[in-house]
Amino acid sequence: SGSLGYLCTYDSLICFNVQSGNILWSRPGNTFQMIPAVDEQNVYACVYGLPNSLLALDKMTGDTTWINHELGVGNFFTLSVDNQYLYTGNVTTIAAVNKSTGDVEWSKELETTQFIAQNPGAFARTNDYLVIKYLENGIDSNQYLVLNKNTGQEINRFTGAYFGYGAPTVINDYLA
């Protein structure tokens, strides 16, 4: 985010100046999962522990903006943020979270045999859609779900060409 970088370690979320490498603030004491998401005001991270939580911190100071203990975020899930929502998920549930309050605005439940892929980049966004990679019975067959990112309404499901453990990527508003 500009000249600031954010890094989740096993037990801390760190904000540092990318030019000097100096640490500006550190939030220790939690087990943070994967890569944080950053917007104009906040940095967002999944926290694994008792209970699992979704956390929003002021990106400049590291002060807590909100914590959501109700949304069951889990291990190794990626986050995606745009000008309206923070998107996340856990096992079979995809959710759009209000960035100001941490409240769930909409959620989508997958079928019981389908699981959100547990890898960085499992979520991709276009201007209108959220694309989520999912596994069928735990098997990666490059299956994707397309949702309206504002409402959570299902638009399409498709299977892409199989190239191994890839993730959806959006380039110039097209899924690659």
mmCIF file with all atom_site columns, C-alpha atoms in Angstrom:
data_model
loop_
_atom_site.group_PDB
_atom_site.id
_atom_site.type_symbol
_atom_site.label_atom_id
_atom_site.label_alt_id
_atom_site.label_comp_id
_atom_site.label_asym_id
_atom_site.label_entity_id
_atom_site.label_seq_id
_atom_site.pdbx_PDB_ins_code
_atom_site.Cartn_x
_atom_site.Cartn_y
_atom_site.Cartn_z
_atom_site.occupancy
_atom_site.B_iso_or_equiv
_atom_site.pdbx_formal_charge
_atom_site.auth_seq_id
_atom_site.auth_comp_id
_atom_site.auth_asym_id
_atom_site.auth_atom_id
_atom_site.pdbx_PDB_model_num
ATOM 1   C CA . SER A 1 1   ? 0.000   0.000   0.000   1.00 0.00 ? 1   SER A CA 1
ATOM 2   C CA . GLY A 1 2   ? 2.115   2.895   -1.263  1.00 0.00 ? 2   GLY A CA 1
ATOM 3   C CA . SER A 1 3   ? 5.410   2.751   0.606   1.00 0.00 ? 3   SER A CA 1
ATOM 4   C CA . LEU A 1 4   ? 4.035   0.413   3.286   1.00 0.00 ? 4   LEU A CA 1
ATOM 5   C CA . GLY A 1 5   ? 4.291   -3.365  3.192   1.00 0.00 ? 5   GLY A CA 1
ATOM 6   C CA . TYR A 1 6   ? 2.380   -5.833  5.353   1.00 0.00 ? 6   TYR A CA 1
ATOM 7   C CA . LEU A 1 7   ? 3.563   -9.292  6.268   1.00 0.00 ? 7   LEU A CA 1
ATOM 8   C CA . CYS A 1 8   ? 1.946   -12.038 8.313   1.00 0.00 ? 8   CYS A CA 1
ATOM 9   C CA . THR A 1 9   ? 4.370   -14.167 10.264  1.00 0.00 ? 9   THR A CA 1
ATOM 10  C CA . TYR A 1 10  ? 3.422   -17.112 12.430  1.00 0.00 ? 10  TYR A CA 1
ATOM 11  C CA . ASP A 1 11  ? 2.647   -14.940 15.449  1.00 0.00 ? 11  ASP A CA 1
ATOM 12  C CA . SER A 1 12  ? 2.592   -11.317 14.222  1.00 0.00 ? 12  SER A CA 1
ATOM 13  C CA . LEU A 1 13  ? 1.304   -8.948  11.602  1.00 0.00 ? 13  LEU A CA 1
ATOM 14  C CA . ILE A 1 14  ? 4.023   -6.469  10.687  1.00 0.00 ? 14  ILE A CA 1
ATOM 15  C CA . CYS A 1 15  ? 3.877   -3.122  8.865   1.00 0.00 ? 15  CYS A CA 1
ATOM 16  C CA . PHE A 1 16  ? 7.155   -1.947  7.374   1.00 0.00 ? 16  PHE A CA 1
ATOM 17  C CA . ASN A 1 17  ? 8.498   0.745   5.080   1.00 0.00 ? 17  ASN A CA 1
ATOM 18  C CA . VAL A 1 18  ? 9.326   -0.989  1.790   1.00 0.00 ? 18  VAL A CA 1
ATOM 19  C CA . GLN A 1 19  ? 12.118  1.485   0.970   1.00 0.00 ? 19  GLN A CA 1
ATOM 20  C CA . SER A 1 20  ? 13.989  1.437   4.284   1.00 0.00 ? 20  SER A CA 1
ATOM 21  C CA . GLY A 1 21  ? 12.830  -1.899  5.693   1.00 0.00 ? 21  GLY A CA 1
ATOM 22  C CA . ASN A 1 22  ? 12.078  -0.220  9.028   1.00 0.00 ? 22  ASN A CA 1
ATOM 23  C CA . ILE A 1 23  ? 9.216   -1.758  11.001  1.00 0.00 ? 23  ILE A CA 1
ATOM 24  C CA . LEU A 1 24  ? 6.537   0.865   11.714  1.00 0.00 ? 24  LEU A CA 1
ATOM 25  C CA . TRP A 1 25  ? 4.319   -1.335  13.888  1.00 0.00 ? 25  TRP A CA 1
ATOM 26  C CA . SER A 1 26  ? 3.833   -4.956  14.832  1.00 0.00 ? 26  SER A CA 1
ATOM 27  C CA . ARG A 1 27  ? 0.746   -6.744  16.118  1.00 0.00 ? 27  ARG A CA 1
ATOM 28  C CA . PRO A 1 28  ? 2.028   -9.803  18.041  1.00 0.00 ? 28  PRO A CA 1
ATOM 29  C CA . GLY A 1 29  ? 0.150   -12.470 19.940  1.00 0.00 ? 29  GLY A CA 1
ATOM 30  C CA . ASN A 1 30  ? -2.020  -14.091 17.286  1.00 0.00 ? 30  ASN A CA 1
ATOM 31  C CA . THR A 1 31  ? -1.515  -16.787 14.690  1.00 0.00 ? 31  THR A CA 1
ATOM 32  C CA . PHE A 1 32  ? -2.110  -14.933 11.436  1.00 0.00 ? 32  PHE A CA 1
ATOM 33  C CA . GLN A 1 33  ? -2.995  -16.846 8.309   1.00 0.00 ? 33  GLN A CA 1
ATOM 34  C CA . MET A 1 34  ? -1.744  -16.174 4.819   1.00 0.00 ? 34  MET A CA 1
ATOM 35  C CA . ILE A 1 35  ? -1.448  -12.839 3.085   1.00 0.00 ? 35  ILE A CA 1
ATOM 36  C CA . PRO A 1 36  ? -3.294  -9.838  4.499   1.00 0.00 ? 36  PRO A CA 1
ATOM 37  C CA . ALA A 1 37  ? -5.522  -7.641  2.328   1.00 0.00 ? 37  ALA A CA 1
ATOM 38  C CA . VAL A 1 38  ? -5.098  -3.854  2.338   1.00 0.00 ? 38  VAL A CA 1
ATOM 39  C CA . ASP A 1 39  ? -7.313  -0.966  1.213   1.00 0.00 ? 39  ASP A CA 1
ATOM 40  C CA . GLU A 1 40  ? -7.241  2.811   1.716   1.00 0.00 ? 40  GLU A CA 1
ATOM 41  C CA . GLN A 1 41  ? -7.776  2.628   5.497   1.00 0.00 ? 41  GLN A CA 1
ATOM 42  C CA . ASN A 1 42  ? -7.265  -0.865  6.861   1.00 0.00 ? 42  ASN A CA 1
ATOM 43  C CA . VAL A 1 43  ? -5.244  -4.028  6.696   1.00 0.00 ? 43  VAL A CA 1
ATOM 44  C CA . TYR A 1 44  ? -7.315  -7.224  7.090   1.00 0.00 ? 44  TYR A CA 1
ATOM 45  C CA . ALA A 1 45  ? -6.125  -10.619 8.288   1.00 0.00 ? 45  ALA A CA 1
ATOM 46  C CA . CYS A 1 46  ? -7.463  -14.021 9.297   1.00 0.00 ? 46  CYS A CA 1
ATOM 47  C CA . VAL A 1 47  ? -6.487  -14.991 12.820  1.00 0.00 ? 47  VAL A CA 1
ATOM 48  C CA . TYR A 1 48  ? -6.357  -18.664 13.716  1.00 0.00 ? 48  TYR A CA 1
ATOM 49  C CA . GLY A 1 49  ? -7.014  -19.575 17.312  1.00 0.00 ? 49  GLY A CA 1
ATOM 50  C CA . LEU A 1 50  ? -9.734  -19.723 19.893  1.00 0.00 ? 50  LEU A CA 1
ATOM 51  C CA . PRO A 1 51  ? -11.885 -18.425 18.377  1.00 0.00 ? 51  PRO A CA 1
ATOM 52  C CA . ASN A 1 52  ? -10.910 -18.015 14.733  1.00 0.00 ? 52  ASN A CA 1
ATOM 53  C CA . SER A 1 53  ? -11.443 -14.383 13.790  1.00 0.00 ? 53  SER A CA 1
ATOM 54  C CA . LEU A 1 54  ? -11.332 -11.848 11.029  1.00 0.00 ? 54  LEU A CA 1
ATOM 55  C CA . LEU A 1 55  ? -9.434  -8.730  12.050  1.00 0.00 ? 55  LEU A CA 1
ATOM 56  C CA . ALA A 1 56  ? -9.299  -5.196  10.636  1.00 0.00 ? 56  ALA A CA 1
ATOM 57  C CA . LEU A 1 57  ? -6.488  -2.889  11.743  1.00 0.00 ? 57  LEU A CA 1
ATOM 58  C CA . ASP A 1 58  ? -5.807  0.735   10.876  1.00 0.00 ? 58  ASP A CA 1
ATOM 59  C CA . LYS A 1 59  ? -3.093  0.399   8.240   1.00 0.00 ? 59  LYS A CA 1
ATOM 60  C CA . MET A 1 60  ? -1.073  3.364   9.559   1.00 0.00 ? 60  MET A CA 1
ATOM 61  C CA . THR A 1 61  ? -1.174  2.678   13.320  1.00 0.00 ? 61  THR A CA 1
ATOM 62  C CA . GLY A 1 62  ? -2.084  -1.010  13.738  1.00 0.00 ? 62  GLY A CA 1
ATOM 63  C CA . ASP A 1 63  ? -4.985  -0.082  16.040  1.00 0.00 ? 63  ASP A CA 1
ATOM 64  C CA . THR A 1 64  ? -7.968  -2.451  15.939  1.00 0.00 ? 64  THR A CA 1
ATOM 65  C CA . THR A 1 65  ? -10.830 -1.202  13.754  1.00 0.00 ? 65  THR A CA 1
ATOM 66  C CA . TRP A 1 66  ? -13.019 -4.277  14.343  1.00 0.00 ? 66  TRP A CA 1
ATOM 67  C CA . ILE A 1 67  ? -12.867 -8.005  15.078  1.00 0.00 ? 67  ILE A CA 1
ATOM 68  C CA . ASN A 1 68  ? -15.399 -10.528 13.799  1.00 0.00 ? 68  ASN A CA 1
ATOM 69  C CA . HIS A 1 69  ? -15.450 -13.696 15.945  1.00 0.00 ? 69  HIS A CA 1
ATOM 70  C CA . GLU A 1 70  ? -18.706 -14.949 14.391  1.00 0.00 ? 70  GLU A CA 1
ATOM 71  C CA . LEU A 1 71  ? -17.383 -15.566 10.900  1.00 0.00 ? 71  LEU A CA 1
ATOM 72  C CA . GLY A 1 72  ? -15.589 -18.915 10.955  1.00 0.00 ? 72  GLY A CA 1
ATOM 73  C CA . VAL A 1 73  ? -12.487 -18.040 8.979   1.00 0.00 ? 73  VAL A CA 1
ATOM 74  C CA . GLY A 1 74  ? -10.077 -20.917 8.799   1.00 0.00 ? 74  GLY A CA 1
ATOM 75  C CA . ASN A 1 75  ? -6.571  -21.962 7.963   1.00 0.00 ? 75  ASN A CA 1
ATOM 76  C CA . PHE A 1 76  ? -4.869  -20.831 4.788   1.00 0.00 ? 76  PHE A CA 1
ATOM 77  C CA . PHE A 1 77  ? -7.595  -18.769 3.193   1.00 0.00 ? 77  PHE A CA 1
ATOM 78  C CA . THR A 1 78  ? -6.909  -15.781 1.087   1.00 0.00 ? 78  THR A CA 1
ATOM 79  C CA . LEU A 1 79  ? -8.735  -12.488 1.377   1.00 0.00 ? 79  LEU A CA 1
ATOM 80  C CA . SER A 1 80  ? -9.836  -10.099 -1.338  1.00 0.00 ? 80  SER A CA 1
ATOM 81  C CA . VAL A 1 81  ? -10.920 -6.503  -0.835  1.00 0.00 ? 81  VAL A CA 1
ATOM 82  C CA . ASP A 1 82  ? -12.479 -3.913  -3.128  1.00 0.00 ? 82  ASP A CA 1
ATOM 83  C CA . ASN A 1 83  ? -14.124 -0.523  -2.590  1.00 0.00 ? 83  ASN A CA 1
ATOM 84  C CA . GLN A 1 84  ? -17.245 -2.147  -1.104  1.00 0.00 ? 84  GLN A CA 1
ATOM 85  C CA . TYR A 1 85  ? -16.483 -5.448  0.645   1.00 0.00 ? 85  TYR A CA 1
ATOM 86  C CA . LEU A 1 86  ? -13.871 -7.713  2.129   1.00 0.00 ? 86  LEU A CA 1
ATOM 87  C CA . TYR A 1 87  ? -14.354 -11.230 0.732   1.00 0.00 ? 87  TYR A CA 1
ATOM 88  C CA . THR A 1 88  ? -13.348 -14.346 2.629   1.00 0.00 ? 88  THR A CA 1
ATOM 89  C CA . GLY A 1 89  ? -14.456 -17.891 3.263   1.00 0.00 ? 89  GLY A CA 1
ATOM 90  C CA . ASN A 1 90  ? -14.159 -21.035 5.316   1.00 0.00 ? 90  ASN A CA 1
ATOM 91  C CA . VAL A 1 91  ? -14.503 -24.612 4.056   1.00 0.00 ? 91  VAL A CA 1
ATOM 92  C CA . THR A 1 92  ? -17.895 -24.323 2.297   1.00 0.00 ? 92  THR A CA 1
ATOM 93  C CA . THR A 1 93  ? -18.958 -20.728 3.051   1.00 0.00 ? 93  THR A CA 1
ATOM 94  C CA . ILE A 1 94  ? -18.098 -17.622 1.033   1.00 0.00 ? 94  ILE A CA 1
ATOM 95  C CA . ALA A 1 95  ? -18.841 -14.250 2.643   1.00 0.00 ? 95  ALA A CA 1
ATOM 96  C CA . ALA A 1 96  ? -18.778 -10.544 1.838   1.00 0.00 ? 96  ALA A CA 1
ATOM 97  C CA . VAL A 1 97  ? -17.976 -8.467  4.911   1.00 0.00 ? 97  VAL A CA 1
ATOM 98  C CA . ASN A 1 98  ? -18.772 -4.796  5.472   1.00 0.00 ? 98  ASN A CA 1
ATOM 99  C CA . LYS A 1 99  ? -15.375 -3.077  5.665   1.00 0.00 ? 99  LYS A CA 1
ATOM 100 C CA . SER A 1 100 ? -16.564 -0.472  8.182   1.00 0.00 ? 100 SER A CA 1
ATOM 101 C CA . THR A 1 101 ? -18.274 -2.741  10.708  1.00 0.00 ? 101 THR A CA 1
ATOM 102 C CA . GLY A 1 102 ? -17.049 -6.305  10.120  1.00 0.00 ? 102 GLY A CA 1
ATOM 103 C CA . ASP A 1 103 ? -20.640 -7.502  9.695   1.00 0.00 ? 103 ASP A CA 1
ATOM 104 C CA . VAL A 1 104 ? -21.463 -10.115 7.057   1.00 0.00 ? 104 VAL A CA 1
ATOM 105 C CA . GLU A 1 105 ? -23.436 -8.480  4.226   1.00 0.00 ? 105 GLU A CA 1
ATOM 106 C CA . TRP A 1 106 ? -24.066 -11.719 2.306   1.00 0.00 ? 106 TRP A CA 1
ATOM 107 C CA . SER A 1 107 ? -22.873 -15.306 2.363   1.00 0.00 ? 107 SER A CA 1
ATOM 108 C CA . LYS A 1 108 ? -23.056 -18.222 -0.051  1.00 0.00 ? 108 LYS A CA 1
ATOM 109 C CA . GLU A 1 109 ? -22.966 -21.854 1.061   1.00 0.00 ? 109 GLU A CA 1
ATOM 110 C CA . LEU A 1 110 ? -21.450 -24.404 -1.317  1.00 0.00 ? 110 LEU A CA 1
ATOM 111 C CA . GLU A 1 111 ? -22.776 -27.944 -1.609  1.00 0.00 ? 111 GLU A CA 1
ATOM 112 C CA . THR A 1 112 ? -21.561 -30.343 1.087   1.00 0.00 ? 112 THR A CA 1
ATOM 113 C CA . THR A 1 113 ? -19.115 -32.066 -1.304  1.00 0.00 ? 113 THR A CA 1
ATOM 114 C CA . GLN A 1 114 ? -17.520 -28.774 -2.373  1.00 0.00 ? 114 GLN A CA 1
ATOM 115 C CA . PHE A 1 115 ? -14.770 -26.953 -0.519  1.00 0.00 ? 115 PHE A CA 1
ATOM 116 C CA . ILE A 1 116 ? -13.064 -23.623 -1.168  1.00 0.00 ? 116 ILE A CA 1
ATOM 117 C CA . ALA A 1 117 ? -9.518  -24.251 -2.397  1.00 0.00 ? 117 ALA A CA 1
ATOM 118 C CA . GLN A 1 118 ? -7.079  -23.679 0.456   1.00 0.00 ? 118 GLN A CA 1
ATOM 119 C CA . ASN A 1 119 ? -4.395  -21.757 -1.373  1.00 0.00 ? 119 ASN A CA 1
ATOM 120 C CA . PRO A 1 120 ? -3.422  -18.139 -1.934  1.00 0.00 ? 120 PRO A CA 1
ATOM 121 C CA . GLY A 1 121 ? -5.453  -16.629 -4.736  1.00 0.00 ? 121 GLY A CA 1
ATOM 122 C CA . ALA A 1 122 ? -8.502  -18.879 -4.335  1.00 0.00 ? 122 ALA A CA 1
ATOM 123 C CA . PHE A 1 123 ? -10.561 -15.703 -4.897  1.00 0.00 ? 123 PHE A CA 1
ATOM 124 C CA . ALA A 1 124 ? -10.320 -13.371 -7.908  1.00 0.00 ? 124 ALA A CA 1
ATOM 125 C CA . ARG A 1 125 ? -12.437 -10.323 -8.750  1.00 0.00 ? 125 ARG A CA 1
ATOM 126 C CA . THR A 1 126 ? -13.543 -8.553  -11.882 1.00 0.00 ? 126 THR A CA 1
ATOM 127 C CA . ASN A 1 127 ? -15.472 -5.270  -11.797 1.00 0.00 ? 127 ASN A CA 1
ATOM 128 C CA . ASP A 1 128 ? -18.747 -7.168  -11.308 1.00 0.00 ? 128 ASP A CA 1
ATOM 129 C CA . TYR A 1 129 ? -17.917 -10.729 -10.305 1.00 0.00 ? 129 TYR A CA 1
ATOM 130 C CA . LEU A 1 130 ? -16.185 -12.794 -7.669  1.00 0.00 ? 130 LEU A CA 1
ATOM 131 C CA . VAL A 1 131 ? -14.553 -15.999 -8.970  1.00 0.00 ? 131 VAL A CA 1
ATOM 132 C CA . ILE A 1 132 ? -13.800 -18.740 -6.448  1.00 0.00 ? 132 ILE A CA 1
ATOM 133 C CA . LYS A 1 133 ? -11.840 -21.921 -7.058  1.00 0.00 ? 133 LYS A CA 1
ATOM 134 C CA . TYR A 1 134 ? -13.365 -24.926 -5.321  1.00 0.00 ? 134 TYR A CA 1
ATOM 135 C CA . LEU A 1 135 ? -12.621 -28.613 -4.891  1.00 0.00 ? 135 LEU A CA 1
ATOM 136 C CA . GLU A 1 136 ? -15.138 -31.404 -5.496  1.00 0.00 ? 136 GLU A CA 1
ATOM 137 C CA . ASN A 1 137 ? -14.779 -34.139 -2.850  1.00 0.00 ? 137 ASN A CA 1
ATOM 138 C CA . GLY A 1 138 ? -11.355 -32.705 -2.031  1.00 0.00 ? 138 GLY A CA 1
ATOM 139 C CA . ILE A 1 139 ? -10.076 -33.117 -5.613  1.00 0.00 ? 139 ILE A CA 1
ATOM 140 C CA . ASP A 1 140 ? -8.679  -30.179 -7.582  1.00 0.00 ? 140 ASP A CA 1
ATOM 141 C CA . SER A 1 141 ? -10.186 -30.348 -11.075 1.00 0.00 ? 141 SER A CA 1
ATOM 142 C CA . ASN A 1 142 ? -9.938  -26.593 -11.805 1.00 0.00 ? 142 ASN A CA 1
ATOM 143 C CA . GLN A 1 143 ? -13.558 -25.944 -10.913 1.00 0.00 ? 143 GLN A CA 1
ATOM 144 C CA . TYR A 1 144 ? -14.777 -22.379 -10.477 1.00 0.00 ? 144 TYR A CA 1
ATOM 145 C CA . LEU A 1 145 ? -17.841 -20.619 -9.138  1.00 0.00 ? 145 LEU A CA 1
ATOM 146 C CA . VAL A 1 146 ? -18.791 -17.153 -10.393 1.00 0.00 ? 146 VAL A CA 1
ATOM 147 C CA . LEU A 1 147 ? -20.854 -14.924 -8.078  1.00 0.00 ? 147 LEU A CA 1
ATOM 148 C CA . ASN A 1 148 ? -22.241 -11.415 -8.372  1.00 0.00 ? 148 ASN A CA 1
ATOM 149 C CA . LYS A 1 149 ? -19.818 -9.711  -5.976  1.00 0.00 ? 149 LYS A CA 1
ATOM 150 C CA . ASN A 1 150 ? -22.455 -7.276  -4.686  1.00 0.00 ? 150 ASN A CA 1
ATOM 151 C CA . THR A 1 151 ? -25.229 -9.780  -3.930  1.00 0.00 ? 151 THR A CA 1
ATOM 152 C CA . GLY A 1 152 ? -23.640 -13.236 -3.744  1.00 0.00 ? 152 GLY A CA 1
ATOM 153 C CA . GLN A 1 153 ? -26.016 -14.531 -6.414  1.00 0.00 ? 153 GLN A CA 1
ATOM 154 C CA . GLU A 1 154 ? -24.580 -17.461 -8.367  1.00 0.00 ? 154 GLU A CA 1
ATOM 155 C CA . ILE A 1 155 ? -23.931 -16.561 -12.017 1.00 0.00 ? 155 ILE A CA 1
ATOM 156 C CA . ASN A 1 156 ? -22.094 -19.596 -13.374 1.00 0.00 ? 156 ASN A CA 1
ATOM 157 C CA . ARG A 1 157 ? -19.972 -22.660 -12.628 1.00 0.00 ? 157 ARG A CA 1
ATOM 158 C CA . PHE A 1 158 ? -17.334 -23.983 -14.978 1.00 0.00 ? 158 PHE A CA 1
ATOM 159 C CA . THR A 1 159 ? -14.309 -26.242 -15.225 1.00 0.00 ? 159 THR A CA 1
ATOM 160 C CA . GLY A 1 160 ? -11.151 -24.753 -16.682 1.00 0.00 ? 160 GLY A CA 1
ATOM 161 C CA . ALA A 1 161 ? -8.266  -26.458 -18.414 1.00 0.00 ? 161 ALA A CA 1
ATOM 162 C CA . TYR A 1 162 ? -6.342  -28.439 -15.821 1.00 0.00 ? 162 TYR A CA 1
ATOM 163 C CA . PHE A 1 163 ? -2.792  -27.225 -15.240 1.00 0.00 ? 163 PHE A CA 1
ATOM 164 C CA . GLY A 1 164 ? -2.289  -28.451 -11.686 1.00 0.00 ? 164 GLY A CA 1
ATOM 165 C CA . TYR A 1 165 ? -2.787  -26.415 -8.554  1.00 0.00 ? 165 TYR A CA 1
ATOM 166 C CA . GLY A 1 166 ? -3.464  -23.039 -10.115 1.00 0.00 ? 166 GLY A CA 1
ATOM 167 C CA . ALA A 1 167 ? -5.541  -20.144 -8.911  1.00 0.00 ? 167 ALA A CA 1
ATOM 168 C CA . PRO A 1 168 ? -7.935  -17.831 -10.747 1.00 0.00 ? 168 PRO A CA 1
ATOM 169 C CA . THR A 1 169 ? -6.308  -14.676 -12.073 1.00 0.00 ? 169 THR A CA 1
ATOM 170 C CA . VAL A 1 170 ? -8.065  -11.602 -13.474 1.00 0.00 ? 170 VAL A CA 1
ATOM 171 C CA . ILE A 1 171 ? -6.271  -9.550  -16.113 1.00 0.00 ? 171 ILE A CA 1
ATOM 172 C CA . ASN A 1 172 ? -7.991  -6.499  -17.661 1.00 0.00 ? 172 ASN A CA 1
ATOM 173 C CA . ASP A 1 173 ? -11.330 -7.649  -16.189 1.00 0.00 ? 173 ASP A CA 1
ATOM 174 C CA . TYR A 1 174 ? -11.037 -11.108 -17.828 1.00 0.00 ? 174 TYR A CA 1
ATOM 175 C CA . LEU A 1 175 ? -10.423 -14.381 -16.027 1.00 0.00 ? 175 LEU A CA 1
ATOM 176 C CA . ALA A 1 176 ? -7.155  -15.981 -17.117 1.00 0.00 ? 176 ALA A CA 1
#
